[in-house]
PDB file of C-alpha atoms in Angstrom:
ATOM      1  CA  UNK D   1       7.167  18.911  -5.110  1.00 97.00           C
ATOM      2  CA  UNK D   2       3.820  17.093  -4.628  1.00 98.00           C
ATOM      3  CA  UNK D   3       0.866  17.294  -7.709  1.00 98.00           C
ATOM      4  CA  UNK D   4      -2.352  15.425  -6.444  1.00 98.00           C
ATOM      5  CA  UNK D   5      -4.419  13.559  -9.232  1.00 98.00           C
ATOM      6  CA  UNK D   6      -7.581  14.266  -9.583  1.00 97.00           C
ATOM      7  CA  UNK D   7      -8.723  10.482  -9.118  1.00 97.00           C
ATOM      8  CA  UNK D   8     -10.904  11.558  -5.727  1.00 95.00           C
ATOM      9  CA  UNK D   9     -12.959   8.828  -4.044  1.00 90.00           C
ATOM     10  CA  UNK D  10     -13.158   6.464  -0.776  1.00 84.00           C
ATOM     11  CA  UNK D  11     -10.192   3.786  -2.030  1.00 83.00           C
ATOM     12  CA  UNK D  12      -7.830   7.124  -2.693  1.00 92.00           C
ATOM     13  CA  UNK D  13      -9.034  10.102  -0.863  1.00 92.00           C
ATOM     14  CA  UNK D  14      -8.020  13.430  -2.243  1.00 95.00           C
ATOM     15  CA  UNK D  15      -6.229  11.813  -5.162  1.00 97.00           C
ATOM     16  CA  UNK D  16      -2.807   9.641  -5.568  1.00 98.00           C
ATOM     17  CA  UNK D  17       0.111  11.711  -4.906  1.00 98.00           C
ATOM     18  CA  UNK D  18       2.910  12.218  -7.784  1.00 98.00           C
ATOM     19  CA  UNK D  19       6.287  13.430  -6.040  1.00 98.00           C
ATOM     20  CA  UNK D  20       8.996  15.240  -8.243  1.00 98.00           C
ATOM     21  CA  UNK D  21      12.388  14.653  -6.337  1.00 98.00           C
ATOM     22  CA  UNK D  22      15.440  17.324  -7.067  1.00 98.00           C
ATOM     23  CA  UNK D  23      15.731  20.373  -9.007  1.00 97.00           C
ATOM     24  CA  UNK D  24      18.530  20.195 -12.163  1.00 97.00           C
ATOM     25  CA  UNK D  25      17.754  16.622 -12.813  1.00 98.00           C
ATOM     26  CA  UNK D  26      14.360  15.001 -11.708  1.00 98.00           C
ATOM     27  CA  UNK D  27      13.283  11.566 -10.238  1.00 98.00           C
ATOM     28  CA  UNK D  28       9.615  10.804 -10.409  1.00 98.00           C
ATOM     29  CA  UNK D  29       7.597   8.612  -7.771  1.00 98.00           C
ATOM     30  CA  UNK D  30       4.499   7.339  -8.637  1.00 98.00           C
ATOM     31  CA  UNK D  31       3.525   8.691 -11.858  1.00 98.00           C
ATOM     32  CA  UNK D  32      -0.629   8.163 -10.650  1.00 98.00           C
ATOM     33  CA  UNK D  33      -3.831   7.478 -12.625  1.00 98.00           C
ATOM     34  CA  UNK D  34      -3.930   7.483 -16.719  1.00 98.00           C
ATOM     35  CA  UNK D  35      -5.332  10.664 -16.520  1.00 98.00           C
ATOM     36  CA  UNK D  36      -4.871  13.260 -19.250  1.00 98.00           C
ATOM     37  CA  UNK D  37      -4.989  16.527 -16.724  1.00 98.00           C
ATOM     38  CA  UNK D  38      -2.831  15.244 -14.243  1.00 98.00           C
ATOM     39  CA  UNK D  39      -0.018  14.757 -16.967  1.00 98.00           C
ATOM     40  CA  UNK D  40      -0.232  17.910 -17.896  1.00 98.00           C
ATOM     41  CA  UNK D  41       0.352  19.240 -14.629  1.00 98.00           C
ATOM     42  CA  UNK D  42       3.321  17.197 -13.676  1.00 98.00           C
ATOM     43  CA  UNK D  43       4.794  18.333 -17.669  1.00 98.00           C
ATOM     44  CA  UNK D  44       4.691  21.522 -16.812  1.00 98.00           C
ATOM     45  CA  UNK D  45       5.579  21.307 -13.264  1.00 98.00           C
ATOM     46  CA  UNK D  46       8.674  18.990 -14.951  1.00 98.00           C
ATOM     47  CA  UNK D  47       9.159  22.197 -16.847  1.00 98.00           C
ATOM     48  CA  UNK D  48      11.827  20.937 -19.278  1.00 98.00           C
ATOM     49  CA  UNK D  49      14.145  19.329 -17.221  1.00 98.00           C
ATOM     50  CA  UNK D  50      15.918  16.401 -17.204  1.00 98.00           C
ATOM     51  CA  UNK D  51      13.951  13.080 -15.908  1.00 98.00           C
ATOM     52  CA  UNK D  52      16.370  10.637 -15.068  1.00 98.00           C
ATOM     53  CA  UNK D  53      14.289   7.886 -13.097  1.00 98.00           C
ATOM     54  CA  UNK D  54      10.425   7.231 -12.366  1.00 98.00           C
ATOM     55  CA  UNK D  55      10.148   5.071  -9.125  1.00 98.00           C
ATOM     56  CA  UNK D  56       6.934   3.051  -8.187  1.00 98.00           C
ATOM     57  CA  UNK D  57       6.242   2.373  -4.820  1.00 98.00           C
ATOM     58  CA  UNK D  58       3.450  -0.717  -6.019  1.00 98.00           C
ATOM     59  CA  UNK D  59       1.661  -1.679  -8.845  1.00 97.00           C
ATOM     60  CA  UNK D  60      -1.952  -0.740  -7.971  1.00 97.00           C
ATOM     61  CA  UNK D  61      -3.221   1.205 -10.768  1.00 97.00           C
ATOM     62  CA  UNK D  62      -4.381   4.262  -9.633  1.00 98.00           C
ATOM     63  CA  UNK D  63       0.064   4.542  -8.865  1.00 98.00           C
ATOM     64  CA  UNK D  64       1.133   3.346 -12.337  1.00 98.00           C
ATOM     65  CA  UNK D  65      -1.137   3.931 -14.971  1.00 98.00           C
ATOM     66  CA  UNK D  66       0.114   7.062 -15.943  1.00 98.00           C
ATOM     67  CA  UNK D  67       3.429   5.347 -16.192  1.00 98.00           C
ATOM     68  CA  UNK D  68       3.404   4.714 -19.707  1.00 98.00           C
ATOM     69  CA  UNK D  69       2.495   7.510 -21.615  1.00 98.00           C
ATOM     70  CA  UNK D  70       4.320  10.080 -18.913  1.00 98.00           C
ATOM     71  CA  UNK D  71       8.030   8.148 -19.963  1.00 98.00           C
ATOM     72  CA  UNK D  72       6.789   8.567 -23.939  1.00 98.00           C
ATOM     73  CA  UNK D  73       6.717  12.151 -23.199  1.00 98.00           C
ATOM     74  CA  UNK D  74       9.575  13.152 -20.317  1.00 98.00           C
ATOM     75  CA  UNK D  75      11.819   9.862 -20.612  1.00 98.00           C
ATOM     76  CA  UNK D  76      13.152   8.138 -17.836  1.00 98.00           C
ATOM     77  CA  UNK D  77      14.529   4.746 -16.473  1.00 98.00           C
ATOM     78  CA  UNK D  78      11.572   2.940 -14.267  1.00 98.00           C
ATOM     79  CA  UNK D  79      12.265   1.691 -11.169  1.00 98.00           C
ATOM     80  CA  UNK D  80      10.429  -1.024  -8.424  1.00 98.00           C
ATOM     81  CA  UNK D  81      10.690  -3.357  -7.034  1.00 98.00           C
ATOM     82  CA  UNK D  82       9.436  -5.812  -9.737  1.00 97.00           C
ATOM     83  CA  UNK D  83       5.865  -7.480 -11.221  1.00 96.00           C
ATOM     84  CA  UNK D  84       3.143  -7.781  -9.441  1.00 95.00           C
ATOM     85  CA  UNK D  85       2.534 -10.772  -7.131  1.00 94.00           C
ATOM     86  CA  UNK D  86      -0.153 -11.886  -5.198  1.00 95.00           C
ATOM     87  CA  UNK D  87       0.965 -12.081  -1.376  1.00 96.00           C
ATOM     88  CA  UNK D  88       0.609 -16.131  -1.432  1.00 94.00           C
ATOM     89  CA  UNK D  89      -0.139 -18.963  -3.290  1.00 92.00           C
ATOM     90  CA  UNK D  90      -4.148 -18.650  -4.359  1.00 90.00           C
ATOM     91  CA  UNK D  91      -6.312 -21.766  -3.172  1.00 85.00           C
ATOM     92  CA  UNK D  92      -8.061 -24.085  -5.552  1.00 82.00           C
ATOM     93  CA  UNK D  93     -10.974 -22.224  -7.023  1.00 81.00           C
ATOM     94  CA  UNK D  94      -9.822 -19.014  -5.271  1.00 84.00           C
ATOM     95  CA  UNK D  95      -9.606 -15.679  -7.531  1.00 82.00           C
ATOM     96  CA  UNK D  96      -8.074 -12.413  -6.659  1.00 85.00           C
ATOM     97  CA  UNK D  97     -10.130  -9.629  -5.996  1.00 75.00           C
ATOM     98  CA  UNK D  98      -8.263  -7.091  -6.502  1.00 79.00           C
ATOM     99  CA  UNK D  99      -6.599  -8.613  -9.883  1.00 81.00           C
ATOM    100  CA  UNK D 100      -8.266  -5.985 -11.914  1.00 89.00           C
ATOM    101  CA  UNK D 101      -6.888  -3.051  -9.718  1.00 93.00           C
ATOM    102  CA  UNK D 102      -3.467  -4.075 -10.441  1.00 95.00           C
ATOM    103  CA  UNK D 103      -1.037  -3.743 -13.364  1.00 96.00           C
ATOM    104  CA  UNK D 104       0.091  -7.272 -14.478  1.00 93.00           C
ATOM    105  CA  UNK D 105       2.214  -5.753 -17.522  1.00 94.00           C
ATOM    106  CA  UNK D 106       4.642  -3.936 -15.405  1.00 96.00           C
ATOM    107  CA  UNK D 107       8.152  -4.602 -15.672  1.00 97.00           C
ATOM    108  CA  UNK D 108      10.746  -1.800 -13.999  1.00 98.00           C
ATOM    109  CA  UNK D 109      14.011  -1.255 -16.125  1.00 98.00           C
ATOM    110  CA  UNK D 110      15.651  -1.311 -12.886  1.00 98.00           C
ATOM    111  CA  UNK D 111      14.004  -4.039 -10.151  1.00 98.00           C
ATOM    112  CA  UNK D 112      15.242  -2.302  -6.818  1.00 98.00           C
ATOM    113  CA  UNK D 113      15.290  -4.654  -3.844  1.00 97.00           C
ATOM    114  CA  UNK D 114      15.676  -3.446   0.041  1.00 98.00           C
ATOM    115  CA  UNK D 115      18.821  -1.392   0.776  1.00 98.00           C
ATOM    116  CA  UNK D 116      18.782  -0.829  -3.213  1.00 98.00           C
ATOM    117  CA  UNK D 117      20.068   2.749  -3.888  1.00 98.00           C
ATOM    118  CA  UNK D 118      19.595   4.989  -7.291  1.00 98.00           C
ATOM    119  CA  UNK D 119      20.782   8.322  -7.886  1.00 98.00           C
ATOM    120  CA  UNK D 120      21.048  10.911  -9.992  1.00 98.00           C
ATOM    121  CA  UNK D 121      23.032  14.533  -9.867  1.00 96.00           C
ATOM    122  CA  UNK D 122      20.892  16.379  -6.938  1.00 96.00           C
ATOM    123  CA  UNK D 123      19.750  12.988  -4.999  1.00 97.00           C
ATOM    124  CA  UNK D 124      19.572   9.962  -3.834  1.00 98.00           C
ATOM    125  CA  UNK D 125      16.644   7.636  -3.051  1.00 98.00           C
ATOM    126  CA  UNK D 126      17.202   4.108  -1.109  1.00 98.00           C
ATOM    127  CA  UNK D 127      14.436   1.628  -1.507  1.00 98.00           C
ATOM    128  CA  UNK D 128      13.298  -0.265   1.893  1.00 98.00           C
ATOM    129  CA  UNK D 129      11.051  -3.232   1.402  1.00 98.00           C
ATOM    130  CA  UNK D 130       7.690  -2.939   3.165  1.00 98.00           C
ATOM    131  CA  UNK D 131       5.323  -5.752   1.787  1.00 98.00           C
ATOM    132  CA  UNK D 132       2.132  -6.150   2.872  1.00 98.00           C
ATOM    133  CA  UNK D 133      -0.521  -3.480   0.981  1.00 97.00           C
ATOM    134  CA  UNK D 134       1.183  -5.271  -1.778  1.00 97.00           C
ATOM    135  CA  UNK D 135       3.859  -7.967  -2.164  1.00 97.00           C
ATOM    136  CA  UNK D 136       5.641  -5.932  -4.383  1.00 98.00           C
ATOM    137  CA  UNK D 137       5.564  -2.749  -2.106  1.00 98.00           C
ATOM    138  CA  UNK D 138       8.599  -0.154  -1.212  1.00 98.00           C
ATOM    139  CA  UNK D 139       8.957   2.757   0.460  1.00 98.00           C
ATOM    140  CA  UNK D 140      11.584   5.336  -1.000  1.00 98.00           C
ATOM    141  CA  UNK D 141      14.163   7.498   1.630  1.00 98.00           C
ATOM    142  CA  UNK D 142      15.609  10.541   0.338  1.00 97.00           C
ATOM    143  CA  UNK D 143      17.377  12.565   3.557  1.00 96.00           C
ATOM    144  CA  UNK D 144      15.566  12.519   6.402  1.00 96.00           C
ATOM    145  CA  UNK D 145      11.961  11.455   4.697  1.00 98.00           C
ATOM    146  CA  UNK D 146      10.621   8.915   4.045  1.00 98.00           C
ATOM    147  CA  UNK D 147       7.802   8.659   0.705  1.00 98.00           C
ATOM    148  CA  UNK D 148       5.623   5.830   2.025  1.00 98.00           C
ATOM    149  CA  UNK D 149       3.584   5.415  -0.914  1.00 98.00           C
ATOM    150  CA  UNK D 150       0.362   3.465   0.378  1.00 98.00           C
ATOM    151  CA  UNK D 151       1.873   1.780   3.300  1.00 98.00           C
ATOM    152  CA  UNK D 152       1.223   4.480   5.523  1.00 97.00           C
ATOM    153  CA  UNK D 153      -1.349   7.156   4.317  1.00 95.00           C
ATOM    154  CA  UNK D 154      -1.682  10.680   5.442  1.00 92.00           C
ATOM    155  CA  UNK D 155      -5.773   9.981   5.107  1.00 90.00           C
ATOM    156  CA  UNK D 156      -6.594   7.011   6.136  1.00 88.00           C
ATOM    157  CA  UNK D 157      -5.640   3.228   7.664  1.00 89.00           C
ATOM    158  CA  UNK D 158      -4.287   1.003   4.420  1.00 93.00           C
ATOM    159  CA  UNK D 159      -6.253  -2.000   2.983  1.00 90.00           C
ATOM    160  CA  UNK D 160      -4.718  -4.952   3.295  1.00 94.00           C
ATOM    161  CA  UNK D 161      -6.893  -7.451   0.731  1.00 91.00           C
ATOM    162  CA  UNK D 162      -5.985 -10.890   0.890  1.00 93.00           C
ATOM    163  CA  UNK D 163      -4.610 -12.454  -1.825  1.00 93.00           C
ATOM    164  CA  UNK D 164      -3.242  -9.252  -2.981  1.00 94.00           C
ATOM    165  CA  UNK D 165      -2.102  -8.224   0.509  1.00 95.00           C
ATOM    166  CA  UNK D 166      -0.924  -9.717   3.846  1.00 97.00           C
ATOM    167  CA  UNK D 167      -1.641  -8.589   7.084  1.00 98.00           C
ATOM    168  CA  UNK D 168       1.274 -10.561   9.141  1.00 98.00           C
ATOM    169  CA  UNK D 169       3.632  -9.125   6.424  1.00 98.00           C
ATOM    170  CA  UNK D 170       2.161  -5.437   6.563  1.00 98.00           C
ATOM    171  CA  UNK D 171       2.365  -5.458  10.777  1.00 98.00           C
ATOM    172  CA  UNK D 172       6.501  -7.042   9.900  1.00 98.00           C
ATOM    173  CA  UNK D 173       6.856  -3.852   7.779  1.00 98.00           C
ATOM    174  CA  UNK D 174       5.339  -1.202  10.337  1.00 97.00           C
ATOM    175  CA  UNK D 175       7.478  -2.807  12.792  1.00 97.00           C
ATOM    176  CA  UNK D 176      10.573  -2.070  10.131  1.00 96.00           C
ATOM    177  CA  UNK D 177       9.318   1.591   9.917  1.00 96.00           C
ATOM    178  CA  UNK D 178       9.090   2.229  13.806  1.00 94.00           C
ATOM    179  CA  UNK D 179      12.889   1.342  13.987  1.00 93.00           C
ATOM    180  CA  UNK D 180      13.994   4.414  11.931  1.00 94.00           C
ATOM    181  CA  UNK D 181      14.136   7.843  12.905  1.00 92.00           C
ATOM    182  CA  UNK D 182      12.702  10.053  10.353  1.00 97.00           C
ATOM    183  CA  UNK D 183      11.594  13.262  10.063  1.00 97.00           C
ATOM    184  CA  UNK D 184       8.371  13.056   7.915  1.00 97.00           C
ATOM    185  CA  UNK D 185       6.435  10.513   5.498  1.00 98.00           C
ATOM    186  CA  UNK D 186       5.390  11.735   1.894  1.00 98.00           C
ATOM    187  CA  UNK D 187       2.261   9.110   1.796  1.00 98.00           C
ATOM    188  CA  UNK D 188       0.947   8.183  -1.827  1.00 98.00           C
ATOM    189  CA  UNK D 189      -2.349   9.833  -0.326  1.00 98.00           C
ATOM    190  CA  UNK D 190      -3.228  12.430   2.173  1.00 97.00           C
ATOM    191  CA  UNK D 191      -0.994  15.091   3.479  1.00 97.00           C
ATOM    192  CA  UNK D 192       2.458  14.953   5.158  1.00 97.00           C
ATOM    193  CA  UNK D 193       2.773  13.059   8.166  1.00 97.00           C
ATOM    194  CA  UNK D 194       4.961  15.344  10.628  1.00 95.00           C
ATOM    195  CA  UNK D 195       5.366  12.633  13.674  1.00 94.00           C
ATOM    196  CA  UNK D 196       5.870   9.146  11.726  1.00 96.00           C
ATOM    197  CA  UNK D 197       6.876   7.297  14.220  1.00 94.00           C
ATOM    198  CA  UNK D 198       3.808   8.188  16.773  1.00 94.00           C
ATOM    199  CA  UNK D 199       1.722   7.475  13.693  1.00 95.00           C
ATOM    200  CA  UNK D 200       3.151   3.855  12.840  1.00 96.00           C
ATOM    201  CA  UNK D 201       2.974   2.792  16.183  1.00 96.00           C
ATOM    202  CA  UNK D 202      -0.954   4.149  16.437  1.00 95.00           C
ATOM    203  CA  UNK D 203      -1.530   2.022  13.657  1.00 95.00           C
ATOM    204  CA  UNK D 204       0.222  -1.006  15.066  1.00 97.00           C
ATOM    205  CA  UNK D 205      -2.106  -0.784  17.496  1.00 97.00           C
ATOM    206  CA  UNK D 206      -5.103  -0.109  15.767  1.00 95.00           C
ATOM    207  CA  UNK D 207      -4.198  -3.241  13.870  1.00 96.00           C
ATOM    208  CA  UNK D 208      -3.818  -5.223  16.872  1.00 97.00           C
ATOM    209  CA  UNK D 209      -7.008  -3.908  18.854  1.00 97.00           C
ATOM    210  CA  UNK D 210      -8.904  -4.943  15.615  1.00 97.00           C
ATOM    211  CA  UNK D 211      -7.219  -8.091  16.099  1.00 98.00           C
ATOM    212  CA  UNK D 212      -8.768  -8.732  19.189  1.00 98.00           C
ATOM    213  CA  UNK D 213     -11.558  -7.578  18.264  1.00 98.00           C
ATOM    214  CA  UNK D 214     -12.227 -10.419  15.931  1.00 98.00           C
ATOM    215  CA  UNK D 215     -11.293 -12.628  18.556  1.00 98.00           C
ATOM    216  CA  UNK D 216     -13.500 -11.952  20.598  1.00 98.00           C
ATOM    217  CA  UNK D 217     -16.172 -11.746  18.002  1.00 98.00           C
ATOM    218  CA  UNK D 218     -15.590 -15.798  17.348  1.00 98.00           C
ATOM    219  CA  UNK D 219     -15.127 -16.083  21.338  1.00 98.00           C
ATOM    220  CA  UNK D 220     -18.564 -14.584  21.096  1.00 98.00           C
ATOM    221  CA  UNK D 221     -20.322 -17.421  18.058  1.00 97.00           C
ATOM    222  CA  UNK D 222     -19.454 -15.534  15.482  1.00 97.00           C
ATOM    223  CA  UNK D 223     -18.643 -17.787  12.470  1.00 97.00           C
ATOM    224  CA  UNK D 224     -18.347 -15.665   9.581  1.00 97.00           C
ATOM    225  CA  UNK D 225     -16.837 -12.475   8.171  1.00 96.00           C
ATOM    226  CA  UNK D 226     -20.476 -10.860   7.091  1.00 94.00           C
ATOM    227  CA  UNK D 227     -20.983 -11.150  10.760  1.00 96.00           C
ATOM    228  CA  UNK D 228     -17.885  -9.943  11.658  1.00 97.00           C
ATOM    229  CA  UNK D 229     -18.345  -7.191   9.448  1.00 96.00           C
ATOM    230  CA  UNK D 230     -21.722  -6.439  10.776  1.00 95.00           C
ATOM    231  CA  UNK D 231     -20.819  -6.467  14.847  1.00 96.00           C
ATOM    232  CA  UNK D 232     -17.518  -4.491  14.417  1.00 96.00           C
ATOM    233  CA  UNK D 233     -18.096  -1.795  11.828  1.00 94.00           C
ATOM    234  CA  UNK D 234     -21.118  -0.397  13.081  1.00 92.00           C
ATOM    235  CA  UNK D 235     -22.499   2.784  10.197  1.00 90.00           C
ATOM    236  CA  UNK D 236     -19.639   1.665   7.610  1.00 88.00           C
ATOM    237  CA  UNK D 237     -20.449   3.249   4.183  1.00 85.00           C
ATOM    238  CA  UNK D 238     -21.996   0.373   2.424  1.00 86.00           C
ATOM    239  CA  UNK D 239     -19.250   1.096  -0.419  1.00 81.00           C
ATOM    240  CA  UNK D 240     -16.712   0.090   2.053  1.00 81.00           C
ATOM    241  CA  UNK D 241     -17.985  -3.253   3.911  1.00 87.00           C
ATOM    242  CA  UNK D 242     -16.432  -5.200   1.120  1.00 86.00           C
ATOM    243  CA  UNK D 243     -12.837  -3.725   1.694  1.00 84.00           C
ATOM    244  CA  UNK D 244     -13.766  -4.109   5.646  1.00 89.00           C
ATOM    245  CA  UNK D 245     -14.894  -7.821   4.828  1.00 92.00           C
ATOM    246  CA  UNK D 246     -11.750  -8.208   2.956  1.00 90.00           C
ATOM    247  CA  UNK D 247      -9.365  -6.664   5.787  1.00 92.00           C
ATOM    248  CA  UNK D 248     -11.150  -8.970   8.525  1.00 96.00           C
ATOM    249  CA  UNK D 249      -9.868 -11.840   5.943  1.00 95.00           C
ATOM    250  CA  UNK D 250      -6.187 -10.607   6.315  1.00 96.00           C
ATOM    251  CA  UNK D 251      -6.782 -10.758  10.189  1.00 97.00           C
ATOM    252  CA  UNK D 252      -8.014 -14.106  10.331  1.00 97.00           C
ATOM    253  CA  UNK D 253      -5.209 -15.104   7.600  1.00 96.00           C
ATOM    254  CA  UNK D 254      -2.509 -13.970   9.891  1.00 97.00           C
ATOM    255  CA  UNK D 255      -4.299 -15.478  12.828  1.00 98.00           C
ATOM    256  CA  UNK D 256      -4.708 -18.801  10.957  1.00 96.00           C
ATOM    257  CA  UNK D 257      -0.818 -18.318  10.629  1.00 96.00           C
ATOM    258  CA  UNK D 258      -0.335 -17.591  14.016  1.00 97.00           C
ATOM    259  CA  UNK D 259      -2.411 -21.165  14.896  1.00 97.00           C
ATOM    260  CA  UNK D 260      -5.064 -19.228  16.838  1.00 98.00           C
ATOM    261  CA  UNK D 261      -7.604 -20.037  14.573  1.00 97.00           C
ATOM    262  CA  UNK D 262      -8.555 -22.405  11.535  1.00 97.00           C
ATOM    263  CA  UNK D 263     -11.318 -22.164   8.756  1.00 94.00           C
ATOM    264  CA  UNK D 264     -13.442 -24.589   6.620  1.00 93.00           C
ATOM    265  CA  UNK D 265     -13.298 -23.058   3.330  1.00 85.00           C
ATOM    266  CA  UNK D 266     -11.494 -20.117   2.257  1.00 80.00           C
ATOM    267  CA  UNK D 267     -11.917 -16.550   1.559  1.00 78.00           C
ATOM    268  CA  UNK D 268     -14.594 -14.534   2.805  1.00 80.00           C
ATOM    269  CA  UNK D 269     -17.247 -17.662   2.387  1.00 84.00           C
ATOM    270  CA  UNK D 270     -15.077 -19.491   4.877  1.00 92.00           C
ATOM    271  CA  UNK D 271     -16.233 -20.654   8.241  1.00 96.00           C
ATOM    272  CA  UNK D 272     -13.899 -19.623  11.539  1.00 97.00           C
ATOM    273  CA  UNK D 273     -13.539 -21.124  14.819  1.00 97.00           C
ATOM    274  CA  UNK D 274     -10.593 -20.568  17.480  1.00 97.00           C
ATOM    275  CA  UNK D 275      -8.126 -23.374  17.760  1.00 96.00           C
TER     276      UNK D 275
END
């Protein structure tokens, strides 16, 4: 079963998706948004029965800020894969922009690492590592699905914010997902996907057209990721050229890995050139 907070907007769509797993005895994923409605309605969807685990696919807190207050009423063990982590080591001076959207505090009464299984009486769930929105990330298999939490979104392509996120890692993980055959994803936002692997792939490539895009942008002079921003995303909702600054970052970051290009300065005040 699937209850959709009511946490609406242009970083979560339609609302973070809660997923209640079995029927006699219950696993939870993603217990979603400290929000006093949306408890209610996974209580009484819960109806009474027996909660034996709440898995989080990552830390961001529109995922896990229920989390508290939903085990202080249902019970169960949490599960992930363990604290949050920024993606690399942060630069001297640098800060994390996304610090504030994460939950520091969490700890998991189980830490679940790739291949890890849990199970109660009606299922099973295997974890498989897919770092990259965060470092901390996991998708969750149970049969032939796959819940993909915000690595792959039935609404829209994931942000991948530098230090919180890496790009290389996140294209490494799609690459993981394209290798295994199942039948649907159960994203942490947006609606089923029913072809996952003809999804993945599309945004494998839309990754690595925008890629090339950038390239050619510093082929072309530009220097900067305002300017970046301002040649490639053409009509962007104002609200959104920060995360769209912040996603050309993880481009150049991989690049920078890759030894195609190098930067004076870091973040998004940092000058770029092609090596």
């Amino acid at each position: 079963m699937r209850v959709t907070a009511p946490n609406t907007g242009p970083f979560t769509g339609a609302g973070t998706n809660t997923y209640l797993l079995g029927e006699r005895e219950l696993m939870v994923v993603d217990p979603g948004p400290d929000d006093a409605a949306h408890r209610d309605a996974l209580i009484a969807a819960i109806a009474g029965r027996p909660v034996t685990h709440i898995l989080v696919t990552h830390t961001h807190r529109d995922h896990v800020d229920g989390l508290a207050k939903l085990v202080r009423a249902v019970g169960g063990e949490t599960v992930g894969e363990g604290p949050y982590r920024d993606s690399r080591v942060l630069r001297p001076g640098e800060t994390n922009p996304f610090a504030k959207a994460s939950d520091t505090g969490f700890h998991p009464d189980t830490l679940l690492g790739d291949g890890g299984r849990v199970a109660n009486a009606d299922v099973t769930v295997t974890a498989i590592a897919t770092p990259g929105h965060t470092a901390n990330h996991l998708a969750f298999t149970v049969g032939d699905d796959l819940l993909s939490g915000d690595h792959v979104m039935g609404w829209s392509t994931t942000v991948i914010a530098p230090p919180d996120g890496s790009m290389a890692d996140y294209i490494t993980s799609l690459d993981r997902l394209i290798a295994r055959p199942h039948a649907r994803y159960l994203p942490g936002h947006g609606d089923v996907i029913a072809e996952p692997q003809r999804a993945v792939a599309a945004m494998k490539s839309h990754r690595l057209m925008r890629e090339r895009a950038i390239v050619d942008r510093l082929q072309k002079g530009d220097r900067t990721i305002v300017a970046i921003v301002e040649a490639l995303y053409v009509g962007l909702d104002a609200r959104l050229k920060g995360a769209a600054g912040l996603s050309v970052l993880a481009h150049l970051e991989k690049l920078e890995g890759d030894r195609k290009v190098a930067s004076e300065g870091f973040g998004t005040e940092a000058s770029w050139s092609l090596v």
